């Protein structure tokens, strides 16, 4: 009976994965439909800006989710409680990005050279991602500045209390580790908004395109999370591809500030090409690894 229960668990898991994949596909489909609508109403140039922005934000969001996975792992958050934190994290990401977009748009409109600051942020982020990739060591969350800051700020109970953010210990109300985990995720949302907003301003300065591309990328996060949690280990070149895209957008902003215009379709092609190459190389390497395992087994 144990084998039948384990096979039913596997069946349930694969059913969930299919459900998640269908949800991811539905969100991507909605974004494509929206982009085509933008093209019909506002013209092809705006549609290209939307698609370039959306792809850029979606790839950064995957990186954002990777941090969620690490944080949940570090705090040993029970599976049943993860969706609650995830929902708050995603709403938090929406609000943070909306605020950053308004601030970024005001700054860009009133003071053009701020684009050079944005470009600097992107080029630095690109360098950091590549350097991290080369070090290849597991991130120790206990050394993470955000985790340290939140841990010092909040007195926290030792145990989880279901999905509650607060519990009573020795007659006093005290935060549970779930609230600490949520604080870490919300603060990491701010850090990611600092990357993602300059990146999309590198593609377009139209606030409607900036916000809509961001929202469509974030709306798919919940269903992407389960997918990313299983796939992240397998897409090892994705981070390098995201770093290359950030570097490209940063350099594009500098060049355009100098008066050289790079057409949106060229930017879109570069973004698609770099991300596609990252995913393709990762999958090819994974297949090679599996082939080697099969050969070893046969031997």
mmCIF file of C-alpha atoms in Angstrom:
data_model
loop_
_atom_site.group_PDB
_atom_site.id
_atom_site.type_symbol
_atom_site.label_atom_id
_atom_site.label_comp_id
_atom_site.label_asym_id
_atom_site.label_seq_id
_atom_site.Cartn_x
_atom_site.Cartn_y
_atom_site.Cartn_z
ATOM 1 C CA UNK A 1 0.000 0.000 0.000
ATOM 2 C CA UNK A 2 2.992 2.299 0.610
ATOM 3 C CA UNK A 3 3.929 2.020 -3.076
ATOM 4 C CA UNK A 4 0.375 2.917 -4.129
ATOM 5 C CA UNK A 5 0.346 5.925 -1.775
ATOM 6 C CA UNK A 6 3.750 7.099 -3.060
ATOM 7 C CA UNK A 7 2.611 6.675 -6.670
ATOM 8 C CA UNK A 8 -0.565 8.669 -5.913
ATOM 9 C CA UNK A 9 1.613 11.386 -4.319
ATOM 10 C CA UNK A 10 3.768 11.483 -7.468
ATOM 11 C CA UNK A 11 0.615 11.632 -9.619
ATOM 12 C CA UNK A 12 -0.739 14.492 -7.479
ATOM 13 C CA UNK A 13 2.576 16.357 -7.767
ATOM 14 C CA UNK A 14 2.718 15.992 -11.550
ATOM 15 C CA UNK A 15 -0.953 17.078 -11.716
ATOM 16 C CA UNK A 16 -0.041 20.214 -9.723
ATOM 17 C CA UNK A 17 2.876 20.880 -12.059
ATOM 18 C CA UNK A 18 0.609 20.594 -15.096
ATOM 19 C CA UNK A 19 -1.818 22.992 -13.366
ATOM 20 C CA UNK A 20 0.990 25.453 -12.666
ATOM 21 C CA UNK A 21 2.254 25.206 -16.238
ATOM 22 C CA UNK A 22 -1.269 25.865 -17.537
ATOM 23 C CA UNK A 23 -1.526 28.911 -15.269
ATOM 24 C CA UNK A 24 1.879 30.218 -16.414
ATOM 25 C CA UNK A 25 0.795 29.703 -20.045
ATOM 26 C CA UNK A 26 -2.482 31.562 -19.368
ATOM 27 C CA UNK A 27 -0.637 34.599 -17.928
ATOM 28 C CA UNK A 28 1.850 34.632 -20.799
ATOM 29 C CA UNK A 29 -1.084 34.350 -23.228
ATOM 30 C CA UNK A 30 -2.814 37.295 -21.509
ATOM 31 C CA UNK A 31 0.370 39.385 -21.814
ATOM 32 C CA UNK A 32 0.701 38.506 -25.516
ATOM 33 C CA UNK A 33 -2.967 39.416 -26.124
ATOM 34 C CA UNK A 34 -2.474 42.710 -24.261
ATOM 35 C CA UNK A 35 0.681 43.448 -26.296
ATOM 36 C CA UNK A 36 -1.196 42.804 -29.545
ATOM 37 C CA UNK A 37 -3.978 45.096 -28.289
ATOM 38 C CA UNK A 38 -1.380 47.797 -27.564
ATOM 39 C CA UNK A 39 -0.101 47.320 -31.133
ATOM 40 C CA UNK A 40 -3.600 47.663 -32.588
ATOM 41 C CA UNK A 41 -4.424 50.816 -30.603
ATOM 42 C CA UNK A 42 -1.052 52.555 -30.169
ATOM 43 C CA UNK A 43 1.022 51.203 -33.072
ATOM 44 C CA UNK A 44 3.747 48.600 -33.597
ATOM 45 C CA UNK A 45 6.504 50.628 -31.883
ATOM 46 C CA UNK A 46 4.575 50.683 -28.572
ATOM 47 C CA UNK A 47 3.836 46.947 -28.863
ATOM 48 C CA UNK A 48 7.561 46.252 -29.313
ATOM 49 C CA UNK A 49 8.311 48.393 -26.253
ATOM 50 C CA UNK A 50 5.719 46.425 -24.255
ATOM 51 C CA UNK A 51 7.102 43.026 -25.284
ATOM 52 C CA UNK A 52 10.729 44.053 -24.639
ATOM 53 C CA UNK A 53 9.721 45.479 -21.234
ATOM 54 C CA UNK A 54 7.633 42.421 -20.366
ATOM 55 C CA UNK A 55 10.390 39.938 -21.240
ATOM 56 C CA UNK A 56 12.924 41.949 -19.279
ATOM 57 C CA UNK A 57 10.669 42.205 -16.223
ATOM 58 C CA UNK A 58 9.647 38.541 -16.427
ATOM 59 C CA UNK A 59 13.287 37.422 -16.440
ATOM 60 C CA UNK A 60 14.061 39.708 -13.473
ATOM 61 C CA UNK A 61 10.979 38.343 -11.701
ATOM 62 C CA UNK A 62 12.342 34.808 -12.028
ATOM 63 C CA UNK A 63 15.461 36.053 -10.266
ATOM 64 C CA UNK A 64 13.206 37.643 -7.629
ATOM 65 C CA UNK A 65 11.460 34.287 -7.119
ATOM 66 C CA UNK A 66 14.811 32.578 -6.741
ATOM 67 C CA UNK A 67 15.338 34.768 -3.660
ATOM 68 C CA UNK A 68 11.858 33.773 -2.373
ATOM 69 C CA UNK A 69 12.901 30.108 -2.715
ATOM 70 C CA UNK A 70 16.138 30.757 -0.760
ATOM 71 C CA UNK A 71 14.285 32.693 1.973
ATOM 72 C CA UNK A 72 11.620 29.983 2.420
ATOM 73 C CA UNK A 73 14.361 27.398 2.556
ATOM 74 C CA UNK A 74 16.391 29.347 5.127
ATOM 75 C CA UNK A 75 13.398 30.008 7.423
ATOM 76 C CA UNK A 76 12.113 26.450 6.901
ATOM 77 C CA UNK A 77 8.646 27.858 6.174
ATOM 78 C CA UNK A 78 6.039 25.038 6.228
ATOM 79 C CA UNK A 79 4.645 24.351 2.748
ATOM 80 C CA UNK A 80 1.089 25.150 3.860
ATOM 81 C CA UNK A 81 2.130 28.650 5.028
ATOM 82 C CA UNK A 82 4.147 29.576 1.922
ATOM 83 C CA UNK A 83 1.181 30.728 -0.228
ATOM 84 C CA UNK A 84 0.151 33.332 2.375
ATOM 85 C CA UNK A 85 3.634 34.891 2.459
ATOM 86 C CA UNK A 86 3.887 34.569 -1.320
ATOM 87 C CA UNK A 87 0.607 36.472 -1.823
ATOM 88 C CA UNK A 88 1.718 39.303 0.443
ATOM 89 C CA UNK A 89 5.109 39.298 -1.283
ATOM 90 C CA UNK A 90 3.519 39.630 -4.712
ATOM 91 C CA UNK A 91 1.135 42.418 -3.652
ATOM 92 C CA UNK A 92 4.096 44.112 -2.000
ATOM 93 C CA UNK A 93 6.068 43.846 -5.248
ATOM 94 C CA UNK A 94 3.181 45.500 -7.155
ATOM 95 C CA UNK A 95 2.913 48.424 -4.741
ATOM 96 C CA UNK A 96 6.699 48.949 -4.543
ATOM 97 C CA UNK A 97 7.060 48.921 -8.309
ATOM 98 C CA UNK A 98 4.118 51.299 -8.790
ATOM 99 C CA UNK A 99 5.724 53.762 -6.357
ATOM 100 C CA UNK A 100 9.136 53.366 -8.020
ATOM 101 C CA UNK A 101 7.626 53.897 -11.485
ATOM 102 C CA UNK A 102 5.897 57.131 -10.429
ATOM 103 C CA UNK A 103 9.103 58.374 -8.784
ATOM 104 C CA UNK A 104 11.256 57.200 -11.711
ATOM 105 C CA UNK A 105 8.982 58.830 -14.284
ATOM 106 C CA UNK A 106 8.985 62.150 -12.380
ATOM 107 C CA UNK A 107 12.776 62.005 -12.097
ATOM 108 C CA UNK A 108 13.325 61.156 -15.785
ATOM 109 C CA UNK A 109 10.857 63.832 -16.963
ATOM 110 C CA UNK A 110 12.360 66.590 -14.828
ATOM 111 C CA UNK A 111 16.026 65.617 -14.926
ATOM 112 C CA UNK A 112 17.221 63.648 -17.966
ATOM 113 C CA UNK A 113 20.742 62.854 -16.605
ATOM 114 C CA UNK A 114 19.082 60.571 -13.999
ATOM 115 C CA UNK A 115 19.040 58.025 -16.855
ATOM 116 C CA UNK A 116 22.821 57.808 -16.517
ATOM 117 C CA UNK A 117 22.394 56.963 -12.818
ATOM 118 C CA UNK A 118 19.871 54.257 -13.825
ATOM 119 C CA UNK A 119 22.372 52.958 -16.391
ATOM 120 C CA UNK A 120 25.068 52.815 -13.700
ATOM 121 C CA UNK A 121 22.777 50.800 -11.383
ATOM 122 C CA UNK A 122 22.106 48.280 -14.188
ATOM 123 C CA UNK A 123 25.742 47.883 -15.220
ATOM 124 C CA UNK A 124 26.743 47.386 -11.568
ATOM 125 C CA UNK A 125 23.924 44.819 -11.055
ATOM 126 C CA UNK A 126 25.043 43.015 -14.200
ATOM 127 C CA UNK A 127 28.625 42.834 -12.911
ATOM 128 C CA UNK A 128 27.432 41.613 -9.492
ATOM 129 C CA UNK A 129 25.291 38.825 -10.978
ATOM 130 C CA UNK A 130 28.168 37.588 -13.149
ATOM 131 C CA UNK A 131 30.633 37.739 -10.223
ATOM 132 C CA UNK A 132 28.166 35.803 -8.024
ATOM 133 C CA UNK A 133 27.750 33.188 -10.751
ATOM 134 C CA UNK A 134 31.514 32.670 -10.916
ATOM 135 C CA UNK A 135 31.875 32.236 -7.159
ATOM 136 C CA UNK A 136 29.370 29.353 -7.399
ATOM 137 C CA UNK A 137 28.933 29.076 -3.652
ATOM 138 C CA UNK A 138 25.606 28.669 -1.863
ATOM 139 C CA UNK A 139 24.286 31.961 -0.539
ATOM 140 C CA UNK A 140 24.376 31.950 3.252
ATOM 141 C CA UNK A 141 21.150 33.699 4.229
ATOM 142 C CA UNK A 142 22.305 34.157 7.834
ATOM 143 C CA UNK A 143 24.956 36.568 6.506
ATOM 144 C CA UNK A 144 22.386 38.410 4.346
ATOM 145 C CA UNK A 145 22.085 42.112 5.316
ATOM 146 C CA UNK A 146 18.273 42.125 4.965
ATOM 147 C CA UNK A 147 17.885 38.988 7.118
ATOM 148 C CA UNK A 148 20.188 40.444 9.800
ATOM 149 C CA UNK A 149 18.334 43.790 9.792
ATOM 150 C CA UNK A 150 14.895 42.162 10.196
ATOM 151 C CA UNK A 151 16.114 39.684 12.845
ATOM 152 C CA UNK A 152 17.510 42.547 14.955
ATOM 153 C CA UNK A 153 14.309 44.557 14.558
ATOM 154 C CA UNK A 154 11.760 41.858 15.489
ATOM 155 C CA UNK A 155 11.627 39.721 18.621
ATOM 156 C CA UNK A 156 10.530 36.381 17.155
ATOM 157 C CA UNK A 157 9.102 33.156 18.641
ATOM 158 C CA UNK A 158 11.047 29.937 18.115
ATOM 159 C CA UNK A 159 8.125 28.010 16.589
ATOM 160 C CA UNK A 160 5.659 28.665 13.780
ATOM 161 C CA UNK A 161 2.014 29.062 14.765
ATOM 162 C CA UNK A 162 0.163 27.857 11.650
ATOM 163 C CA UNK A 163 -0.355 30.749 9.245
ATOM 164 C CA UNK A 164 -0.304 33.379 12.017
ATOM 165 C CA UNK A 165 2.095 36.308 11.901
ATOM 166 C CA UNK A 166 1.785 36.786 15.691
ATOM 167 C CA UNK A 167 1.530 34.399 18.614
ATOM 168 C CA UNK A 168 1.403 34.650 22.423
ATOM 169 C CA UNK A 169 4.445 33.500 24.385
ATOM 170 C CA UNK A 170 4.615 33.822 28.198
ATOM 171 C CA UNK A 171 1.566 36.091 28.066
ATOM 172 C CA UNK A 172 3.210 38.514 25.618
ATOM 173 C CA UNK A 173 2.316 39.023 21.962
ATOM 174 C CA UNK A 174 5.321 38.194 19.782
ATOM 175 C CA UNK A 175 6.009 37.855 16.055
ATOM 176 C CA UNK A 176 6.294 34.371 14.513
ATOM 177 C CA UNK A 177 9.130 33.452 12.096
ATOM 178 C CA UNK A 178 6.479 33.788 9.336
ATOM 179 C CA UNK A 179 6.331 37.575 9.893
ATOM 180 C CA UNK A 180 10.138 37.754 9.866
ATOM 181 C CA UNK A 181 10.163 35.830 6.589
ATOM 182 C CA UNK A 182 7.520 38.226 5.152
ATOM 183 C CA UNK A 183 9.601 41.283 6.163
ATOM 184 C CA UNK A 184 12.671 39.820 4.442
ATOM 185 C CA UNK A 185 10.650 39.156 1.278
ATOM 186 C CA UNK A 186 9.083 42.662 1.248
ATOM 187 C CA UNK A 187 12.503 44.285 1.657
ATOM 188 C CA UNK A 188 13.956 42.121 -1.106
ATOM 189 C CA UNK A 189 11.023 43.345 -3.276
ATOM 190 C CA UNK A 190 12.320 46.897 -2.770
ATOM 191 C CA UNK A 191 15.826 45.807 -3.773
ATOM 192 C CA UNK A 192 14.473 44.147 -6.930
ATOM 193 C CA UNK A 193 12.369 47.178 -7.840
ATOM 194 C CA UNK A 194 15.610 49.205 -7.772
ATOM 195 C CA UNK A 195 16.880 46.952 -10.602
ATOM 196 C CA UNK A 196 13.710 46.372 -12.550
ATOM 197 C CA UNK A 197 12.454 49.937 -12.858
ATOM 198 C CA UNK A 198 15.664 51.434 -14.354
ATOM 199 C CA UNK A 199 15.803 48.402 -16.674
ATOM 200 C CA UNK A 200 12.375 49.044 -18.156
ATOM 201 C CA UNK A 201 13.043 52.814 -18.404
ATOM 202 C CA UNK A 202 15.993 51.773 -20.572
ATOM 203 C CA UNK A 203 13.457 50.336 -23.029
ATOM 204 C CA UNK A 204 10.759 53.041 -22.868
ATOM 205 C CA UNK A 205 9.887 56.204 -20.961
ATOM 206 C CA UNK A 206 6.131 55.748 -21.443
ATOM 207 C CA UNK A 207 4.724 55.187 -17.899
ATOM 208 C CA UNK A 208 1.755 53.194 -19.273
ATOM 209 C CA UNK A 209 4.090 50.691 -20.986
ATOM 210 C CA UNK A 210 6.434 50.643 -17.976
ATOM 211 C CA UNK A 211 3.643 49.816 -15.525
ATOM 212 C CA UNK A 212 1.649 47.411 -17.710
ATOM 213 C CA UNK A 213 4.754 45.345 -18.566
ATOM 214 C CA UNK A 214 5.621 45.209 -14.850
ATOM 215 C CA UNK A 215 2.126 44.212 -13.766
ATOM 216 C CA UNK A 216 1.874 41.394 -16.329
ATOM 217 C CA UNK A 217 5.266 40.075 -15.207
ATOM 218 C CA UNK A 218 4.237 40.185 -11.517
ATOM 219 C CA UNK A 219 0.750 38.695 -12.042
ATOM 220 C CA UNK A 220 2.334 35.465 -13.266
ATOM 221 C CA UNK A 221 4.679 35.217 -10.266
ATOM 222 C CA UNK A 222 2.427 33.048 -8.105
ATOM 223 C CA UNK A 223 2.103 30.279 -10.706
ATOM 224 C CA UNK A 224 5.733 30.727 -11.748
ATOM 225 C CA UNK A 225 6.887 30.170 -8.169
ATOM 226 C CA UNK A 226 6.213 26.424 -8.082
ATOM 227 C CA UNK A 227 7.741 26.099 -11.543
ATOM 228 C CA UNK A 228 10.850 28.076 -10.545
ATOM 229 C CA UNK A 229 11.278 26.163 -7.277
ATOM 230 C CA UNK A 230 11.704 22.937 -9.290
ATOM 231 C CA UNK A 231 13.428 24.395 -12.371
ATOM 232 C CA UNK A 232 15.850 26.925 -10.885
ATOM 233 C CA UNK A 233 18.547 24.330 -10.229
ATOM 234 C CA UNK A 234 18.318 23.193 -13.839
ATOM 235 C CA UNK A 235 18.516 26.638 -15.498
ATOM 236 C CA UNK A 236 22.026 27.414 -14.359
ATOM 237 C CA UNK A 237 22.851 29.861 -17.170
ATOM 238 C CA UNK A 238 19.693 31.928 -16.724
ATOM 239 C CA UNK A 239 21.338 34.235 -14.178
ATOM 240 C CA UNK A 240 24.219 34.919 -16.588
ATOM 241 C CA UNK A 241 21.700 35.671 -19.358
ATOM 242 C CA UNK A 242 19.796 38.106 -17.086
ATOM 243 C CA UNK A 243 23.120 39.753 -16.189
ATOM 244 C CA UNK A 244 23.984 40.139 -19.892
ATOM 245 C CA UNK A 245 20.563 41.702 -20.572
ATOM 246 C CA UNK A 246 20.973 44.199 -17.699
ATOM 247 C CA UNK A 247 24.446 45.111 -18.970
ATOM 248 C CA UNK A 248 23.100 45.578 -22.497
ATOM 249 C CA UNK A 249 20.219 47.823 -21.338
ATOM 250 C CA UNK A 250 22.607 49.879 -19.167
ATOM 251 C CA UNK A 251 25.002 50.434 -22.096
ATOM 252 C CA UNK A 252 22.043 51.216 -24.394
ATOM 253 C CA UNK A 253 20.939 53.995 -22.002
ATOM 254 C CA UNK A 254 24.426 55.534 -21.989
ATOM 255 C CA UNK A 255 24.692 55.407 -25.796
ATOM 256 C CA UNK A 256 21.200 56.872 -26.262
ATOM 257 C CA UNK A 257 21.949 59.620 -23.763
ATOM 258 C CA UNK A 258 24.883 60.462 -26.064
ATOM 259 C CA UNK A 259 22.418 60.890 -28.944
ATOM 260 C CA UNK A 260 22.707 57.508 -30.727
ATOM 261 C CA UNK A 261 19.248 55.945 -31.220
ATOM 262 C CA UNK A 262 18.927 52.142 -30.908
ATOM 263 C CA UNK A 263 15.616 50.955 -32.459
ATOM 264 C CA UNK A 264 13.216 49.089 -30.127
ATOM 265 C CA UNK A 265 13.067 46.061 -32.442
ATOM 266 C CA UNK A 266 16.854 45.702 -32.127
ATOM 267 C CA UNK A 267 16.585 45.852 -28.311
ATOM 268 C CA UNK A 268 13.761 43.299 -28.375
ATOM 269 C CA UNK A 269 15.826 40.964 -30.562
ATOM 270 C CA UNK A 270 18.851 41.240 -28.227
ATOM 271 C CA UNK A 271 16.745 40.603 -25.086
ATOM 272 C CA UNK A 272 15.010 37.576 -26.669
ATOM 273 C CA UNK A 273 18.312 36.262 -28.049
ATOM 274 C CA UNK A 274 20.214 36.529 -24.753
ATOM 275 C CA UNK A 275 17.468 34.998 -22.597
ATOM 276 C CA UNK A 276 16.784 32.272 -25.187
ATOM 277 C CA UNK A 277 20.488 31.402 -25.333
ATOM 278 C CA UNK A 278 20.665 31.198 -21.509
ATOM 279 C CA UNK A 279 17.716 28.790 -21.316
ATOM 280 C CA UNK A 280 18.870 26.707 -24.334
ATOM 281 C CA UNK A 281 22.436 26.318 -22.983
ATOM 282 C CA UNK A 282 21.088 25.325 -19.534
ATOM 283 C CA UNK A 283 18.790 22.684 -21.013
ATOM 284 C CA UNK A 284 21.543 21.363 -23.305
ATOM 285 C CA UNK A 285 23.921 21.018 -20.333
ATOM 286 C CA UNK A 286 21.204 19.288 -18.279
ATOM 287 C CA UNK A 287 20.639 16.779 -21.115
ATOM 288 C CA UNK A 288 24.395 16.125 -21.345
ATOM 289 C CA UNK A 289 24.508 15.475 -17.595
ATOM 290 C CA UNK A 290 21.610 13.036 -17.838
ATOM 291 C CA UNK A 291 23.187 11.246 -20.802
ATOM 292 C CA UNK A 292 26.401 10.811 -18.799
ATOM 293 C CA UNK A 293 24.400 9.382 -15.879
ATOM 294 C CA UNK A 294 22.712 6.911 -18.224
ATOM 295 C CA UNK A 295 26.100 5.843 -19.627
ATOM 296 C CA UNK A 296 27.447 5.359 -16.076
ATOM 297 C CA UNK A 297 24.404 3.266 -15.155
ATOM 298 C CA UNK A 298 24.800 1.125 -18.273
ATOM 299 C CA UNK A 299 28.480 0.615 -17.502
#
